[in-house]
XYZ file of C-alpha atoms in Angstrom:
305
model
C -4.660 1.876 -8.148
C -2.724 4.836 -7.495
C 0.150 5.953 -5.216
C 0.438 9.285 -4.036
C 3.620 9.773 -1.829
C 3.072 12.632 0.903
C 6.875 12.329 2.230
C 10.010 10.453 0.898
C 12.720 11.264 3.893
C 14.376 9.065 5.590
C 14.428 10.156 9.745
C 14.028 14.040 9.463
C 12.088 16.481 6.737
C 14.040 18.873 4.538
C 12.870 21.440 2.456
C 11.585 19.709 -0.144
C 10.608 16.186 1.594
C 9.011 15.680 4.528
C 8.912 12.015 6.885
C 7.089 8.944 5.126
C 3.577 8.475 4.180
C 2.529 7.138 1.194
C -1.299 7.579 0.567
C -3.125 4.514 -1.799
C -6.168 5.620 -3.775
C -8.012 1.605 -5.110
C -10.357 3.481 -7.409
C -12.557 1.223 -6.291
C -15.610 1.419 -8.827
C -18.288 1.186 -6.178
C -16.628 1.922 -3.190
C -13.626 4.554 -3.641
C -10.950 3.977 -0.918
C -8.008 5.638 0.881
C -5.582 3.815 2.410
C -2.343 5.791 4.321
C 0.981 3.621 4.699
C 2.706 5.473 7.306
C 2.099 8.442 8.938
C 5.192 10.777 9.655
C 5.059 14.066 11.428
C 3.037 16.739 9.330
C 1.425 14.159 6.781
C -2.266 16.012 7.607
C -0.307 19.141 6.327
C 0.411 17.014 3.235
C -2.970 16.010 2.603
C -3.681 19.970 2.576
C -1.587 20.142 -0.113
C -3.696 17.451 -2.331
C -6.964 16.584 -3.846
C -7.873 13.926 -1.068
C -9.318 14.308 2.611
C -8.575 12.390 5.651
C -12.054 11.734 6.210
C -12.046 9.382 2.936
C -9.369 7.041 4.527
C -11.046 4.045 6.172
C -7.282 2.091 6.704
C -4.136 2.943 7.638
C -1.245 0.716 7.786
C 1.603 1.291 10.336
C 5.262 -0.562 9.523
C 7.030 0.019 12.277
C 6.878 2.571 15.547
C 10.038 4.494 14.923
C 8.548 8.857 15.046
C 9.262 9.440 11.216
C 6.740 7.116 10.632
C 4.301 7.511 12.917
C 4.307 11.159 15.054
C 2.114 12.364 12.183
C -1.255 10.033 13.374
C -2.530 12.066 16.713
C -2.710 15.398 14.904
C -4.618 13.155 11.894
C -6.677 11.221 13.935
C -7.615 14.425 16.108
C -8.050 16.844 12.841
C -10.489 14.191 11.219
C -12.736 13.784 14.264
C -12.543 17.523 14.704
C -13.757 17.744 11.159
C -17.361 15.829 11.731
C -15.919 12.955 10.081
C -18.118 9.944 11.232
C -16.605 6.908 8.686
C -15.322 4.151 10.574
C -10.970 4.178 10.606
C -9.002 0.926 11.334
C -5.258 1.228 12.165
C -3.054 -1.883 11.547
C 0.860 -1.905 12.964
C 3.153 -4.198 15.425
C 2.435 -4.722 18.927
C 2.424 -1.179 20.973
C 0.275 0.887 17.981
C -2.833 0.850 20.391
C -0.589 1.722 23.339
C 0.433 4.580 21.415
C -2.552 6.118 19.726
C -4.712 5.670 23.441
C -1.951 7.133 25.418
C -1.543 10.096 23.011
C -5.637 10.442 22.885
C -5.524 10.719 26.946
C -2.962 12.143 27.851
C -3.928 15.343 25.654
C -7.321 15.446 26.551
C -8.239 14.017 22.839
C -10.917 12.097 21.265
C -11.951 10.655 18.109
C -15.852 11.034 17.436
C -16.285 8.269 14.874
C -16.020 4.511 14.904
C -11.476 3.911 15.353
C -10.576 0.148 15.808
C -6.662 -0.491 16.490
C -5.424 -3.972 14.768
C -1.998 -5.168 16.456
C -0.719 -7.554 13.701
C 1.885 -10.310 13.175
C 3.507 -12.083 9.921
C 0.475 -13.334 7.852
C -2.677 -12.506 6.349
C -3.988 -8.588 7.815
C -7.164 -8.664 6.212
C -9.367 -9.835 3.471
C -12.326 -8.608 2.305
C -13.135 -10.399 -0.919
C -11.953 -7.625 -3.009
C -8.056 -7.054 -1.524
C -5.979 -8.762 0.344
C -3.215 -7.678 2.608
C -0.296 -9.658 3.783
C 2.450 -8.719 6.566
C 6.175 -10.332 6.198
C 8.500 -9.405 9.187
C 11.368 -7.098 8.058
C 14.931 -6.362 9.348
C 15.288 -3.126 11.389
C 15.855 -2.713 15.159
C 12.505 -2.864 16.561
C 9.476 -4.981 14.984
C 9.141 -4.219 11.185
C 6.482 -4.713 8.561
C 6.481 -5.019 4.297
C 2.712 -5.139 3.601
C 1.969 -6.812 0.166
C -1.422 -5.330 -1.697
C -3.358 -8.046 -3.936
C -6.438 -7.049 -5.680
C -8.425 -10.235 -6.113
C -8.420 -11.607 -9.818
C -11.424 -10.205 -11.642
C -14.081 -12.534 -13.638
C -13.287 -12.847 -17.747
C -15.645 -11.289 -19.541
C -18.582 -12.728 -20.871
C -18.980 -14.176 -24.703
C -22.782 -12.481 -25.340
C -22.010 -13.176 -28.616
C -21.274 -16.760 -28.593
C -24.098 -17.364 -26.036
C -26.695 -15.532 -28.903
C -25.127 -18.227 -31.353
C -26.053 -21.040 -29.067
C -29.252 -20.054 -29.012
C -29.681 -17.708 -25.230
C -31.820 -14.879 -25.609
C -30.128 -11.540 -23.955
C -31.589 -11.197 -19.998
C -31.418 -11.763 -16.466
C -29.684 -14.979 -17.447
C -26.592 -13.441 -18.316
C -25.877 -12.242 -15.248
C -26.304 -15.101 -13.542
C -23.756 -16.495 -16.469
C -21.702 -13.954 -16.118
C -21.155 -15.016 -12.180
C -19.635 -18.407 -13.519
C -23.187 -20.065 -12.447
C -24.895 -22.934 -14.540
C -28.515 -22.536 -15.813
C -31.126 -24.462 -17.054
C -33.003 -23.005 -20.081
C -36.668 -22.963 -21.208
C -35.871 -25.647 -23.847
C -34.321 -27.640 -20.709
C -30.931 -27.118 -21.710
C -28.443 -26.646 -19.103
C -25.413 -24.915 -19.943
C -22.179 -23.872 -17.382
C -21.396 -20.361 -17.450
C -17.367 -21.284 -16.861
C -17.940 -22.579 -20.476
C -18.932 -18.655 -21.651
C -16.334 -16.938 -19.912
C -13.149 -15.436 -20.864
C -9.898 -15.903 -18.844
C -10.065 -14.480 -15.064
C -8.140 -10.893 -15.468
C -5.059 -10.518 -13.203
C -5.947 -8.767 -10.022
C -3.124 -5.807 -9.181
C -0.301 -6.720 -6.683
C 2.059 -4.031 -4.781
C 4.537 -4.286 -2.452
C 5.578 -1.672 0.517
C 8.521 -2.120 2.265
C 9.068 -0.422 6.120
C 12.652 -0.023 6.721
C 14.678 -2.711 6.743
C 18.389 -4.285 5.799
C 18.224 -7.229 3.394
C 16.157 -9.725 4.505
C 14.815 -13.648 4.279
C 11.141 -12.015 3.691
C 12.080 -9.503 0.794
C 12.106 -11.787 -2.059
C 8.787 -13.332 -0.513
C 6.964 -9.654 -0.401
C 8.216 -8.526 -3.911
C 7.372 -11.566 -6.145
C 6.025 -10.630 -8.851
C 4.614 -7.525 -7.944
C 3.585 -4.781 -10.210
C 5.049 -1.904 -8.163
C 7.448 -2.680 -5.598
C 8.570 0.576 -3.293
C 11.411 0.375 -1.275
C 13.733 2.339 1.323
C 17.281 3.903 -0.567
C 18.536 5.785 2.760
C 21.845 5.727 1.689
C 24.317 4.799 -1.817
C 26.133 1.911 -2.144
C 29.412 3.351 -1.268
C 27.514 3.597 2.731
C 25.672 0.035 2.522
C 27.902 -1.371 5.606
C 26.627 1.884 7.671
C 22.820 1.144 5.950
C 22.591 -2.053 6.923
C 23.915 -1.649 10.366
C 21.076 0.827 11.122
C 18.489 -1.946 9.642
C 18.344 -0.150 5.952
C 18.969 -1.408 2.613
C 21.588 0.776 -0.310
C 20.176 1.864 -3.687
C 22.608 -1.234 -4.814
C 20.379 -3.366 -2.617
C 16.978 -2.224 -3.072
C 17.562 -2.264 -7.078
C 18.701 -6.099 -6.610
C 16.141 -7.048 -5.076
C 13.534 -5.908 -7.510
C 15.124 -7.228 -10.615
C 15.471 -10.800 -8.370
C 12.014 -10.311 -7.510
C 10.789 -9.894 -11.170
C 8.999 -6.702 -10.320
C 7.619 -4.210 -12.733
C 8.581 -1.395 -11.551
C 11.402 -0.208 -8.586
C 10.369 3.469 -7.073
C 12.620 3.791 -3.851
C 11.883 6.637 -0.969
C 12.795 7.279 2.257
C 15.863 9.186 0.920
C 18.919 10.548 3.654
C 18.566 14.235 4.271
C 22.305 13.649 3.479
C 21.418 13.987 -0.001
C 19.927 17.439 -1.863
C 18.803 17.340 -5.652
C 22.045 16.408 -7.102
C 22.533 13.972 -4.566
C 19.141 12.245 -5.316
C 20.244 12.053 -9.270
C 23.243 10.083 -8.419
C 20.658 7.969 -5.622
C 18.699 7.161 -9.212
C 21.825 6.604 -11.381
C 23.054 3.456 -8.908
C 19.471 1.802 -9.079
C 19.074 1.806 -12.783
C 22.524 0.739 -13.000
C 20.943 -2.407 -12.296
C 17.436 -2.342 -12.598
C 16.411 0.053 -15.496
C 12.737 -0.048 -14.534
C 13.122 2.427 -11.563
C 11.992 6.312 -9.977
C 12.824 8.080 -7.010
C 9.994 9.157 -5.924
C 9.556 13.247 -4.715
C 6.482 14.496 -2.004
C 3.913 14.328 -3.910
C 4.703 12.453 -6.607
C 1.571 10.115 -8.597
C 2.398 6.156 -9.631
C 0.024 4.478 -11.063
C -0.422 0.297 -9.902
């Protein structure tokens, strides 16, 4: 997987950053997806600025309903129709997301010309689909909040040809069904398992992506393990009384909570406007103070899952 992050500020854009969206490409092998987290005002201007089009994204995952995160998904949602685009979009987010994208649609006249289904979740399992899963854990921030947590599905070992030559299994049609964990009887009547030819399951990919929040109950939950954990920084730690009492998290905080986690790898966004280049240095210098395994990400910056 990759992460592409169209906009890293926290409320407002600057010059350099605009509002939140973070755009996941699965480099899926058959089936190459988009997936938008977030969609702040001007993220369809960010997309412009990249090698992907909205008309690949077939999901897009909502946190929470406060503008900087979603004023960006009329102009989208409008620009991709507008474009001929006929592939099917599903929007996830709290309860008022459909409220909000058919009031925007009607009241300006809009509509969308291919397939758009609008998924009001709760805590619990979004989707599954065989290949990912998607979980939502409730989040602390003053109106209804969302971490989603990305888990590709463990891929099947690979299969010992060599060791099934050796036992006597001639190369064929057979293998794949092998290869699928199934057992087979032979022509000699043999029957032999395919478990028994198959190296351990590989690991699928797991991410974590925090909306805005203060520490939570539901944070160490989201993050276990993960390989890539991205979370809010609004403010340093010197302001983590005034963070948390707007339902956001310090750099002290966020860089705590991946090294309790046991993540493997800390890139924190959603950065104050408070804060120009020097300013984001010293944002960066707190986390790895105590979690060395950590970026800040910029617009447009590329993390690989």
């Amino acid at each position: 997987m990759e992460l592409i992050f169209l906009g890293t500020s926290a409320g407002v854009p600057t010059r350099s950053r605009n509002v939140t969206a973070i755009l996941l490409d699965l480099k899926h092998p058959t089936r190459g997806r988009l997936w938008l987290f977030d969609c702040g005002e001007g993220t369809q201007h960010q997309l412009l600025h990249t090698a992907y089009h909205p008309g690949k994204l077939d999901k897009i995952f909502i946190t929470h309903l406060h503008g900087d995160h979603l004023f960006g998904l009329p102009g989208l949602l409008c620009s991709r129709s507008m474009a001929g685009n006929a592939n099917p979009l599903t929007i996830y987010g709290p309860a008022g997301v459909r409220e909000f994208v058919e009031t925007t649609l009607r009241l300006s006249g809009s509509w969308t010309d291919y397939p758009l289904e609008v998924v009001e979740i709760g805590e619990g399992l979004v989707f599954d689909d065989g290949d990912y899963q998607v979980r939502a854990f409730p989040l602390n921030h003053p109106v209804e909040c969302y971490g989603y947590r990305v888990e590709e599905h463990d891929k099947p070992g690979a299969l010992n040809a060599a060791a099934l030559v050796a036992d006597g299994v001639k190369p064929g049609p057979l293998f794949q069904r092998l290869k699928q964990g199934e057992s087979v009887t032979l022509e000699d009547g043999r029957t032999i398992d395919g478990q028994d030819y198959l190296a351990a399951p590989e690991p699928g990919k797991k991410l974590a992506i925090f909306g805005d929040t203060a520490p939570c109950p539901a944070a160490l939950q989201l993050a276990h393990g993960v390989d890539v954990m991205v979370h809010e920084a609004t403010l340093e730690t010197a302001m983590e009384e005034k963070a948390n009492g707007r339902g956001h998290s310090s750099t002290r905080q966020a860089a705590q909570l991946a090294r309790d986690a046991g993540v493997g790898k800390l890139i924190v966004t959603h950065v104050s406007s408070r804060y120009d280049a020097r300013g984001c240095a010293s944002l960066l210098a707190e986390c790895l103070a105590v979690f060395p395994a950590c970026e800040l990400a910029e617009d447009f910056a590329k993390v690989s899952v």
